[in-house]
Coordinates of C-alpha atoms in Angstrom, one line a residue:
Chain A
M1 CA -28.5 -17.7 3.7
T2 CA -24.6 -17.7 2.3
E3 CA -23.9 -19.7 -0.1
D4 CA -20.5 -20.0 1.3
F5 CA -20.7 -20.4 4.9
P6 CA -23.3 -21.4 6.9
G7 CA -25.7 -18.3 8.2
G8 CA -29.1 -17.8 9.4
V9 CA -32.3 -18.9 8.0
M10 CA -33.3 -16.2 5.1
D11 CA -37.1 -15.9 5.1
K12 CA -36.9 -12.6 2.7
P13 CA -36.6 -12.5 -1.3
V14 CA -32.8 -12.5 -2.3
N15 CA -32.2 -8.9 -3.2
V16 CA -28.9 -8.5 -2.6
L17 CA -25.3 -10.3 -3.3
F18 CA -22.0 -9.8 -2.0
L19 CA -19.0 -10.7 -3.4
D20 CA -15.5 -10.2 -1.1
D21 CA -12.5 -12.2 -0.8
E22 CA -12.3 -11.9 2.7
V23 CA -14.8 -13.9 5.1
S24 CA -14.6 -11.8 8.1
I25 CA -16.2 -9.0 5.3
L26 CA -18.9 -11.0 4.9
S27 CA -19.8 -12.0 8.0
G28 CA -19.5 -8.6 9.2
L29 CA -22.0 -7.4 6.6
E30 CA -24.3 -10.1 7.4
R31 CA -24.9 -9.7 11.3
L32 CA -25.3 -5.9 10.4
L33 CA -28.0 -6.6 7.2
L34 CA -29.7 -9.2 9.2
N35 CA -32.5 -7.3 10.3
E36 CA -32.8 -5.1 7.1
P37 CA -35.8 -5.5 5.0
Y38 CA -33.8 -7.4 2.3
G39 CA -32.4 -11.1 2.0
F40 CA -29.2 -11.6 0.5
V41 CA -26.4 -13.7 -0.4
M42 CA -22.7 -13.8 -0.1
T43 CA -19.3 -15.6 -1.5
C44 CA -15.7 -15.1 -1.9
D45 CA -15.8 -16.5 -5.7
P46 CA -16.8 -14.3 -8.8
D47 CA -17.8 -17.1 -10.6
K48 CA -20.4 -18.2 -7.9
A49 CA -21.3 -14.9 -7.6
M50 CA -22.6 -14.7 -11.5
E51 CA -24.2 -18.1 -10.9
L52 CA -26.3 -16.7 -7.7
I53 CA -26.8 -13.6 -9.3
K54 CA -28.6 -15.8 -12.1
K55 CA -30.6 -17.7 -9.8
H56 CA -31.7 -15.1 -7.3
P57 CA -33.9 -11.8 -7.9
V58 CA -31.0 -10.0 -7.1
K59 CA -31.3 -6.2 -7.6
V60 CA -28.2 -5.0 -6.0
V61 CA -24.5 -6.4 -6.4
V62 CA -22.1 -5.4 -4.1
S63 CA -18.3 -6.1 -4.8
D64 CA -15.2 -5.7 -3.2
H65 CA -12.2 -4.0 -5.8
R66 CA -9.0 -6.0 -4.9
M67 CA -9.7 -9.9 -5.4
P68 CA -7.4 -12.3 -6.2
K69 CA -9.3 -13.8 -9.4
I70 CA -10.5 -10.6 -10.8
L71 CA -10.8 -6.7 -10.0
G72 CA -14.1 -5.8 -8.8
V73 CA -14.6 -3.1 -11.3
E74 CA -13.9 -5.4 -13.7
F75 CA -16.5 -8.4 -12.0
L76 CA -19.2 -5.2 -12.3
R77 CA -18.5 -4.5 -16.0
K78 CA -19.3 -8.3 -16.6
V79 CA -22.2 -8.0 -14.7
K80 CA -23.3 -4.6 -16.3
E81 CA -22.7 -6.5 -20.1
K82 CA -24.9 -9.2 -18.8
Y83 CA -27.5 -7.4 -16.2
P84 CA -27.7 -3.8 -17.4
D85 CA -30.6 -3.0 -14.8
K86 CA -28.6 -4.6 -11.7
I87 CA -27.3 -1.8 -9.8
R88 CA -23.6 -2.0 -9.0
I89 CA -21.9 -0.8 -5.6
L90 CA -18.1 -1.1 -5.0
L91 CA -16.7 -1.9 -1.6
S92 CA -13.0 -0.7 -2.2
G93 CA -10.4 -0.6 0.8
S94 CA -7.8 0.3 -1.9
A95 CA -6.2 3.7 -1.5
D96 CA -5.8 3.9 -5.0
F97 CA -9.0 5.8 -6.5
S98 CA -8.0 6.6 -9.8
S99 CA -9.5 2.9 -10.8
A100 CA -12.6 3.8 -8.6
E101 CA -12.8 7.4 -10.3
Q102 CA -12.7 5.8 -13.7
A103 CA -15.5 3.1 -13.0
I104 CA -17.6 6.0 -11.6
N105 CA -17.2 8.0 -14.8
L106 CA -17.6 5.1 -17.1
G107 CA -20.6 4.2 -15.6
E108 CA -20.1 1.3 -14.3
V109 CA -21.0 1.6 -11.0
Y110 CA -23.9 3.5 -8.8
R111 CA -21.8 4.0 -5.9
F112 CA -18.3 3.8 -4.4
I113 CA -17.9 3.0 -0.9
T114 CA -14.6 2.8 0.7
K115 CA -13.5 0.3 3.4
P116 CA -13.9 1.0 6.6
W117 CA -17.7 1.8 5.5
K118 CA -20.1 3.7 7.5
T119 CA -22.8 1.8 8.2
T120 CA -25.4 4.0 7.7
Y121 CA -24.6 5.1 4.4
L122 CA -23.7 1.6 3.4
K123 CA -27.2 1.0 4.6
A124 CA -28.9 3.4 2.7
S125 CA -26.5 3.4 -0.2
I126 CA -28.0 -0.5 -0.4
L127 CA -31.6 0.5 0.1
H128 CA -31.3 3.1 -2.6
G129 CA -30.0 0.9 -5.1
I130 CA -33.0 -1.2 -4.8
E131 CA -35.4 1.3 -5.0
Q132 CA -33.3 2.9 -8.3
Y133 CA -33.6 -1.0 -9.5
D134 CA -37.7 -1.2 -8.6
L135 CA -38.0 2.4 -10.0
V136 CA -36.2 1.3 -13.6
Q137 CA -38.3 -1.7 -13.2
T138 CA -41.6 0.1 -12.9
N139 CA -40.6 2.5 -15.5
H140 CA -39.9 -0.4 -18.1
I141 CA -43.2 -1.9 -17.5
L142 CA -45.0 1.7 -17.6
L143 CA -43.3 2.6 -20.6
E144 CA -43.9 -0.6 -22.7
T145 CA -47.8 -0.5 -21.4
L146 CA -47.7 3.1 -22.8
N147 CA -46.0 2.1 -26.0
R148 CA -48.5 -0.8 -26.4
K149 CA -51.4 1.4 -25.8
A150 CA -50.0 4.1 -27.8
R151 CA -49.6 1.9 -31.1
E152 CA -53.6 1.3 -30.8
L153 CA -54.6 4.7 -31.1
P154 CA -53.6 5.0 -34.8
L155 CA -55.8 2.1 -35.6
I156 CA -58.9 3.4 -33.4
V157 CA -58.4 6.8 -35.3
A158 CA -58.7 4.9 -38.6
A159 CA -61.5 2.9 -37.6
L160 CA -63.2 6.0 -36.7
K161 CA -62.5 7.8 -39.8
T162 CA -64.1 5.1 -41.3
E163 CA -67.3 4.6 -39.5
V164 CA -67.9 8.3 -40.0
D165 CA -67.3 8.4 -43.7
V166 CA -69.9 4.9 -43.5
F167 CA -72.1 7.3 -41.9
A168 CA -72.5 10.1 -43.9
D169 CA -72.8 8.3 -46.8
A170 CA -75.4 5.9 -45.0
S171 CA -79.1 6.4 -46.2
A172 CA -81.6 7.6 -43.6
E173 CA -82.7 4.1 -42.6
N174 CA -79.0 2.9 -41.9
Q175 CA -78.4 6.5 -40.3
A176 CA -79.1 5.4 -36.4
E177 CA -77.0 2.1 -37.1
A178 CA -74.1 3.9 -38.7
L179 CA -74.2 6.3 -35.7
A180 CA -74.2 4.0 -33.0
K181 CA -70.9 2.2 -34.6
V182 CA -69.3 6.0 -34.6
R183 CA -70.3 6.5 -31.0
G184 CA -68.8 2.9 -30.4
E185 CA -65.5 4.1 -31.7
V186 CA -65.5 7.0 -30.0
A187 CA -66.4 5.6 -26.6
R188 CA -63.4 3.0 -27.5
L189 CA -61.2 6.0 -27.9
E190 CA -62.0 7.8 -25.2
H191 CA -61.3 4.9 -22.9
L192 CA -57.8 4.5 -24.6
I193 CA -57.0 7.9 -23.5
N194 CA -58.1 7.5 -20.1
D195 CA -56.2 4.6 -19.9
I196 CA -53.2 6.3 -21.3
L197 CA -53.6 9.3 -19.0
A198 CA -54.1 6.5 -16.0
Q199 CA -50.3 5.6 -16.7
Y200 CA -48.9 8.6 -15.5
P201 CA -48.4 8.7 -11.6
Q202 CA -50.3 12.3 -11.3
G203 CA -53.1 13.5 -13.3
V204 CA -52.2 15.0 -16.4
Chain B
V1 CA 64.8 26.4 -0.2
F2 CA 67.5 27.8 2.3
L3 CA 69.9 26.6 4.4
L4 CA 69.6 27.4 8.2
D5 CA 72.3 27.3 11.0
K6 CA 71.2 26.3 14.3
E7 CA 70.2 29.6 15.2
S8 CA 67.5 29.6 12.3
T9 CA 70.0 32.1 10.6
I10 CA 69.8 32.1 6.8
L11 CA 73.1 31.0 5.4
R12 CA 72.2 30.3 1.8
V13 CA 68.9 30.8 -0.2
N14 CA 67.8 30.0 -3.9
K15 CA 66.4 32.1 -6.5
A16 CA 62.6 30.7 -6.3
M17 CA 62.3 31.3 -2.3
A18 CA 63.1 34.8 -3.1
D19 CA 61.2 35.5 -5.4
A20 CA 58.7 34.1 -3.2
L21 CA 59.4 36.6 -0.6
G22 CA 59.8 39.1 -3.2
V23 CA 63.5 40.1 -2.4
K24 CA 66.7 39.4 -3.7
P25 CA 68.5 36.4 -2.3
E26 CA 71.8 38.0 -1.1
D27 CA 69.0 40.4 1.1
L28 CA 68.0 37.1 2.8
V29 CA 71.3 36.1 4.1
G30 CA 72.1 37.1 7.4
K31 CA 68.4 36.7 8.7
K32 CA 66.2 34.8 10.8
C33 CA 64.2 32.7 9.4
H34 CA 60.9 32.8 11.2
D35 CA 61.4 36.7 11.0
L36 CA 61.1 36.5 7.4
V37 CA 58.4 34.0 6.8
H38 CA 56.2 34.7 10.1
G39 CA 57.4 38.0 10.7
T40 CA 58.3 36.7 14.5
A41 CA 60.8 37.4 16.4
L42 CA 61.1 33.7 18.2
S43 CA 60.7 30.4 16.3
W44 CA 57.2 29.6 14.7
P45 CA 55.1 27.6 17.9
T46 CA 54.9 24.2 14.8
C47 CA 58.3 24.8 13.2
P48 CA 59.6 21.3 12.2
F49 CA 63.2 22.7 12.6
Q50 CA 62.9 23.1 16.4
R51 CA 62.0 19.1 16.2
L52 CA 64.7 18.5 14.3
L53 CA 67.1 19.8 16.6
E54 CA 65.7 17.6 19.1
D55 CA 66.0 14.4 17.5
G56 CA 68.2 15.0 14.8
K57 CA 65.4 13.5 12.3
P58 CA 63.7 15.3 9.2
H59 CA 60.1 16.5 9.7
T60 CA 57.8 17.7 7.2
E61 CA 55.2 20.5 8.6
E62 CA 52.7 22.4 7.4
V63 CA 53.2 25.9 8.3
L64 CA 50.7 29.1 7.6
G65 CA 53.4 31.4 5.6
P66 CA 53.1 35.2 4.3
N67 CA 49.9 35.9 2.7
G68 CA 47.8 33.9 4.3
K69 CA 49.7 31.1 2.6
V70 CA 50.0 27.3 3.1
L71 CA 53.5 26.2 3.2
L72 CA 54.3 22.5 3.6
A73 CA 58.0 22.8 5.3
T74 CA 60.4 19.9 5.1
V75 CA 63.9 20.1 7.0
S76 CA 66.9 18.0 6.6
P77 CA 69.6 17.9 9.0
V78 CA 72.7 18.9 7.8
F79 CA 75.9 17.2 9.9
N80 CA 79.6 17.9 10.4
E81 CA 82.3 15.4 10.5
V82 CA 81.1 14.4 13.8
Q83 CA 77.8 14.0 13.0
E84 CA 76.8 16.7 15.1
I85 CA 74.0 19.0 13.5
I86 CA 74.9 22.3 12.5
G87 CA 71.8 23.3 10.3
A88 CA 69.3 22.3 8.2
V89 CA 67.9 22.1 4.5
H90 CA 64.4 24.1 4.5
I91 CA 62.1 23.6 1.8
A92 CA 59.2 25.3 1.9
Q93 CA 56.7 24.4 -0.6
D94 CA 53.9 26.9 -1.5
I95 CA 50.6 24.2 -1.1
T96 CA 48.1 26.8 -0.8
V97 CA 46.1 25.6 -3.9
H98 CA 46.7 22.0 -3.0
K99 CA 45.3 23.3 0.4
E100 CA 42.0 24.7 -1.6
A101 CA 41.3 22.1 -3.7
E102 CA 41.6 19.8 -0.7
R103 CA 39.1 22.1 1.3
R104 CA 36.8 21.8 -1.9
L105 CA 37.1 18.0 -2.5
I106 CA 36.2 17.4 1.2
L107 CA 33.0 19.6 0.6
A108 CA 32.5 18.0 -2.4
N109 CA 32.5 14.4 -0.8
E110 CA 30.4 15.5 1.9
E111 CA 27.5 17.0 -0.4
L112 CA 27.9 13.6 -2.6
R113 CA 27.7 11.7 0.8
S114 CA 24.4 13.4 1.8
A115 CA 22.9 13.2 -1.8
K116 CA 23.8 9.1 -1.6
D117 CA 21.9 9.3 1.8
Q118 CA 18.9 11.2 0.2
L119 CA 18.8 9.1 -2.4
V120 CA 18.9 6.0 -0.2
Q121 CA 16.0 7.3 1.4
S122 CA 14.1 8.2 -1.3
E123 CA 14.6 4.8 -2.6
K124 CA 13.0 3.5 0.8
M125 CA 10.3 6.0 0.0
A126 CA 9.7 4.7 -3.3
S127 CA 9.3 1.4 -2.0
I128 CA 6.9 2.2 0.7
G129 CA 4.9 4.2 -2.0
Q130 CA 4.4 1.0 -3.8
L131 CA 3.8 -0.8 -0.8
A132 CA 1.7 1.6 0.6
A133 CA -1.6 1.0 -1.6
G134 CA -1.4 -2.4 -0.9
V135 CA -0.9 -1.8 2.8
A136 CA -3.8 0.8 3.2
H137 CA -6.1 -2.3 1.7
E138 CA -4.5 -4.8 4.2
I139 CA -5.3 -2.1 7.1
N140 CA -8.8 -0.8 6.0
N141 CA -10.6 -4.6 5.6
P142 CA -10.0 -5.3 9.1
V143 CA -11.0 -1.7 9.9
G144 CA -13.8 -2.3 8.2
F145 CA -15.3 -5.0 9.8
I146 CA -13.8 -4.4 12.9
S147 CA -15.9 -1.3 13.3
N148 CA -18.7 -2.7 11.7
N149 CA -18.7 -5.5 14.4
I150 CA -18.5 -2.9 16.7
E151 CA -21.3 -0.9 15.8
V152 CA -23.6 -4.2 15.7
M153 CA -22.1 -5.3 19.1
T154 CA -23.7 -2.1 20.3
D155 CA -27.0 -2.9 19.1
Y156 CA -26.6 -6.5 20.6
I157 CA -25.8 -4.9 24.1
S158 CA -28.7 -2.9 24.2
V159 CA -30.8 -5.9 23.1
Y160 CA -29.1 -8.1 26.6
L161 CA -30.0 -4.7 28.8
K162 CA -33.4 -4.9 27.6
V163 CA -34.1 -8.5 28.3
L164 CA -31.9 -8.1 31.6
G165 CA -34.0 -5.2 32.7
I166 CA -37.2 -7.3 31.7
I167 CA -35.2 -10.2 33.9
E168 CA -34.9 -8.3 36.8
K169 CA -38.9 -7.2 36.8
I170 CA -39.4 -11.0 36.8
E171 CA -37.5 -11.5 40.0
Q172 CA -39.1 -8.5 41.5
A173 CA -42.6 -10.1 40.7
L174 CA -41.4 -13.5 41.7
E175 CA -40.5 -12.3 45.3
R176 CA -43.5 -10.5 45.3
K177 CA -45.3 -13.8 44.7
A178 CA -47.0 -11.7 41.8
W179 CA -47.3 -15.1 39.8
D180 CA -49.6 -13.4 36.9
E181 CA -47.3 -10.3 36.7
A182 CA -43.9 -12.6 36.2
E183 CA -45.6 -14.9 33.7
A184 CA -46.8 -11.8 31.5
L185 CA -43.2 -10.8 31.9
L186 CA -42.3 -14.2 30.7
L187 CA -44.2 -14.1 27.6
E188 CA -42.7 -10.0 26.9
I189 CA -39.4 -11.6 26.7
R190 CA -40.5 -14.2 24.8
R191 CA -42.1 -12.5 22.5
Y192 CA -39.1 -9.6 22.4
K193 CA -36.6 -12.4 21.8
E194 CA -38.5 -13.4 18.7
T195 CA -38.8 -9.6 17.3
V196 CA -35.1 -9.3 17.6
N197 CA -33.6 -12.4 16.4
F198 CA -32.0 -13.1 19.8
E199 CA -30.5 -16.8 19.6
Y200 CA -28.6 -15.7 16.4
M201 CA -27.5 -12.8 18.5
V202 CA -26.4 -15.2 21.3
N203 CA -24.4 -17.2 19.0
D204 CA -23.0 -15.0 17.0
S205 CA -21.5 -12.7 20.0
E206 CA -18.2 -14.7 20.3
S207 CA -17.6 -15.4 16.6
L208 CA -17.9 -11.5 16.5
L209 CA -15.6 -10.6 19.1
K210 CA -13.0 -13.8 17.8
Q211 CA -12.8 -12.1 13.8
S212 CA -12.3 -8.7 15.2
Q213 CA -9.8 -9.5 17.6
D214 CA -8.0 -11.6 14.7
G215 CA -8.5 -8.5 12.5
M216 CA -6.7 -6.4 15.5
K217 CA -4.0 -8.8 15.6
R218 CA -4.0 -8.3 11.9
I219 CA -3.1 -5.1 11.6
E220 CA -0.7 -5.2 14.6
K221 CA 1.3 -7.1 12.8
I222 CA 1.3 -4.8 9.4
V223 CA 2.3 -1.9 11.5
L224 CA 5.0 -3.6 13.1
D225 CA 6.3 -4.9 10.0
L226 CA 5.9 -1.5 8.5
K227 CA 8.4 -0.1 11.5
T228 CA 10.8 -2.5 10.9
F229 CA 11.1 -1.7 7.4
S230 CA 11.0 2.0 7.4
R231 CA 12.6 2.8 11.0
E232 CA 15.4 5.6 10.7
E233 CA 18.4 4.3 11.7
T234 CA 20.9 6.7 13.1
Q235 CA 23.3 4.0 13.7
W236 CA 24.1 0.7 12.2
Q237 CA 22.8 -2.1 14.6
E238 CA 23.0 -5.8 14.0
D239 CA 21.2 -8.6 15.8
V240 CA 22.0 -12.2 15.5
V241 CA 18.3 -13.7 13.8
S242 CA 17.5 -16.7 11.5
I243 CA 17.1 -15.1 7.9
E244 CA 13.7 -16.6 7.4
S245 CA 12.5 -14.4 10.2
V246 CA 13.8 -11.4 8.2
V247 CA 12.2 -12.9 5.1
E248 CA 8.7 -13.6 6.5
T249 CA 8.8 -9.3 7.4
A250 CA 9.5 -8.7 4.0
I251 CA 6.9 -11.2 2.7
D252 CA 4.3 -9.7 5.3
L253 CA 4.9 -6.6 3.7
T254 CA 4.5 -6.9 0.0
R255 CA 1.9 -10.2 0.5
N256 CA -0.7 -7.7 -0.8
E257 CA 1.5 -6.5 -3.9
L258 CA 2.0 -9.9 -4.6
K259 CA -0.9 -12.2 -4.0
Y260 CA -3.5 -11.2 -6.8
H261 CA -1.2 -12.4 -9.6
T262 CA 1.3 -14.2 -7.8
E263 CA 1.7 -17.4 -5.9
L264 CA 4.5 -17.9 -3.1
H265 CA 6.3 -20.8 -2.6
K266 CA 8.3 -21.8 0.4
D267 CA 10.7 -24.0 1.5
Y268 CA 12.7 -23.4 4.4
S269 CA 15.6 -25.4 6.1
K270 CA 16.6 -24.9 9.5
T271 CA 19.6 -22.9 8.7
S272 CA 22.4 -21.2 11.0
S273 CA 21.5 -18.0 12.9
V274 CA 23.2 -15.1 11.1
R275 CA 24.4 -11.5 12.3
C276 CA 22.6 -9.0 10.3
N277 CA 21.2 -5.4 10.6
V278 CA 17.1 -6.9 10.2
Q279 CA 15.6 -3.5 9.3
K280 CA 18.0 -3.0 6.2
T281 CA 18.0 -6.6 5.0
S282 CA 14.6 -6.8 5.2
Q283 CA 14.6 -4.0 2.9
V284 CA 16.7 -5.9 0.4
F285 CA 13.8 -8.7 0.5
V286 CA 11.0 -6.4 -0.2
N287 CA 13.5 -4.9 -3.2
L288 CA 13.8 -8.7 -4.6
L289 CA 10.4 -9.8 -3.7
V290 CA 8.4 -6.4 -5.5
N291 CA 11.1 -6.7 -8.3
A292 CA 9.7 -10.6 -8.6
G293 CA 6.4 -9.2 -8.6
Q294 CA 6.9 -7.1 -11.2
A295 CA 8.7 -9.3 -13.2
I296 CA 5.8 -11.3 -13.5
R297 CA 3.4 -9.8 -15.8
E298 CA 0.2 -12.1 -15.8
K299 CA 0.6 -14.5 -13.3
G300 CA 3.6 -16.3 -12.1
I301 CA 5.6 -18.1 -9.2
I302 CA 7.9 -17.0 -6.6
D303 CA 10.3 -19.4 -4.9
V304 CA 11.6 -18.8 -1.8
K305 CA 14.3 -20.8 -0.5
T306 CA 16.5 -21.1 2.5
Y307 CA 19.8 -23.4 2.8
E308 CA 23.6 -23.2 3.6
K309 CA 26.1 -23.4 1.3
D310 CA 29.9 -22.9 2.1
G311 CA 30.0 -21.3 5.2
Y312 CA 27.0 -18.8 4.4
V313 CA 23.4 -18.8 5.0
C314 CA 21.7 -18.2 1.5
V315 CA 18.0 -17.3 0.7
D316 CA 17.1 -17.7 -3.1
I317 CA 14.4 -15.4 -4.4
A318 CA 13.1 -17.0 -7.9
D319 CA 10.5 -16.0 -10.1
T320 CA 8.6 -17.0 -13.2
G321 CA 8.8 -13.4 -14.9
S322 CA 10.1 -11.9 -17.7
G323 CA 14.0 -12.3 -17.1
I324 CA 16.6 -10.0 -17.5
S325 CA 18.4 -9.8 -21.1
Q326 CA 22.4 -10.4 -21.5
D327 CA 22.9 -6.8 -21.7
N328 CA 21.0 -5.7 -19.0
M329 CA 22.5 -8.5 -16.9
K330 CA 26.0 -6.5 -16.3
R331 CA 23.8 -3.4 -15.0
V332 CA 21.3 -5.1 -12.6
F333 CA 23.5 -3.3 -9.9
D334 CA 24.4 0.0 -11.1
P335 CA 23.0 2.6 -9.6
F336 CA 19.6 4.3 -11.2
F337 CA 19.6 1.4 -14.1
T338 CA 16.3 0.3 -14.4
T339 CA 13.8 -1.0 -17.0
K340 CA 10.8 -0.3 -15.1
P341 CA 8.7 2.6 -16.2
V342 CA 9.1 6.2 -14.8
G343 CA 7.5 6.5 -11.4
K344 CA 7.8 2.6 -10.8
G345 CA 11.5 2.7 -9.9
T346 CA 14.6 4.9 -9.0
G347 CA 17.1 2.5 -10.0
L348 CA 18.5 2.1 -6.7
G349 CA 16.7 -0.6 -5.0
L350 CA 19.5 -3.6 -6.1
S351 CA 22.2 -1.3 -5.6
I352 CA 21.4 -0.4 -2.0
S353 CA 20.7 -3.9 -1.8
Y354 CA 23.7 -5.0 -2.5
E355 CA 25.7 -1.9 -0.5
I356 CA 23.7 -3.5 2.2
I357 CA 24.6 -7.3 1.8
K358 CA 28.3 -6.0 0.9
K359 CA 28.5 -4.3 4.3
Q360 CA 27.4 -7.4 6.1
K361 CA 30.1 -9.3 4.3
G362 CA 27.6 -11.1 2.3
E363 CA 26.9 -11.9 -1.6
I364 CA 24.3 -10.8 -3.5
R365 CA 23.9 -13.0 -7.2
V366 CA 21.7 -13.2 -9.8
V367 CA 21.4 -16.1 -12.7
S368 CA 18.4 -15.3 -15.3
A369 CA 16.9 -16.5 -18.1
E370 CA 15.1 -14.1 -20.5
G371 CA 11.3 -15.3 -20.5
E372 CA 12.3 -17.8 -18.2
G373 CA 12.5 -16.5 -15.0
T374 CA 15.3 -15.1 -12.6
T375 CA 16.7 -16.1 -9.4
F376 CA 18.4 -13.6 -6.7
T377 CA 20.4 -15.4 -4.3
V378 CA 21.5 -13.3 -1.0
M379 CA 24.4 -14.8 1.2
L380 CA 25.2 -14.2 4.7
P381 CA 28.1 -15.4 6.4
I382 CA 27.1 -18.1 9.0
F383 CA 27.6 -16.3 12.6
F384 CA 26.6 -19.3 14.9
K385 CA 26.5 -23.1 13.3
K386 CA 23.5 -25.0 14.4

């Protein structure tokens, strides 16, 4: 399960990544979170962490702050640049809160958790992070569908107008056929509007 | 000035004396000097003239004069032809002003000393402040995983207790020869073990405890080092130690401050023991290490080396930092001289270090090249030759 030291077998999708320069912290987290509903990977190396994010469907990134190679805030900023949607959590034992304050205010991190951590709070923050990520993803998808459908609207309206004009100019023998076409367009319009309305979670 | 006979009777007196007493010189002749000066019928208890009469030698004494004045009375014997004392020349000098000045000087001196003590303490607090953030991180890390592990262990134990409970039931069933029941319980235990990842827990328990114990040891060590460093010492206490142990304490304390941007190389030789105040001397090395760390802006190396030379045990602390300019070199040990930004240093670290090493009959030296780095050498006399 863990990339830098041996662990159990992970049969859940890897949704969380942990980065800390101290192995004891990582193994503590490993045993704490083994029965959580998500899979995770951990590493002591920030470069390796970047690879792991690329390799796995990571939704939440949890990083230590003070590390020899890079500051946690710095690492999370890099993650944000590359993957703006990933939820970033800073886990820090540093008594110096100015960098944390800055990180939160600049929107670099979603949560700031101090060491020593409250296990319930840590677990809840990760779960909320995953939820948040999923929400944003769902929102993206919904919005995209909505946009696509919305772009169809004027096309159908234009087609409808054309058919109405055709119907108005039609001779008696062609009227029935033209009306059928108008009805066809109205049906398409109705269908699309229903589609759009269905995208909303609650009926509008 | 007046001339006295053996019975303290004034024989002659100069004008200054008469002026000082506010009378004419001729009015003084024939009076007893103690009556005049001290207003007493008998001679003044600390009067140097009495001692002169006993040993025939000149004496000087501070005596209280009229109007609260402090007088410095000097008496010199006057002999006759056969070397008998017949009287004395008595010179009284008004030193009231001197006395007052002296008292003020002593007061000022004391104030200075206490101010200096405060400064030394505040410099120590400043170094502690610098260390505190690092130390907090160093302590919060192990506290983090230890408390995490304790919570996990609590869960493990509740699982173990549950398994033990089922095992007990199996035992009871077996005693009653209720084979079917025992078998059912056995299945229950197997199912339960699978759901809770029992095998992992069993394998993990030992390393969980081991890691937690290591974490505890780390915290203990940090606290011990801090104590060594920051203990208020009312008395100057010296111990015979190896200088490496003192350096190690300082390295432990500064590790977190340094490990992110410096590499520490140690080169210890088996040096003879030295006699030093462990706390103060570790403070010196903490200062030098913190300075070295601050001189290194991006990444660099700090070399710590111990060796013996000319009857001294020496410690080199060399950094690859920014170095000290020729101009500043002369002033590095001056109190309040600092090139650090406001809040980063009081400018006292090196001057205090210098004093601490001097007090232990040692030396502290520095060589530096701008842009290349600085080496401080602390030298303490060998106490016990190896």
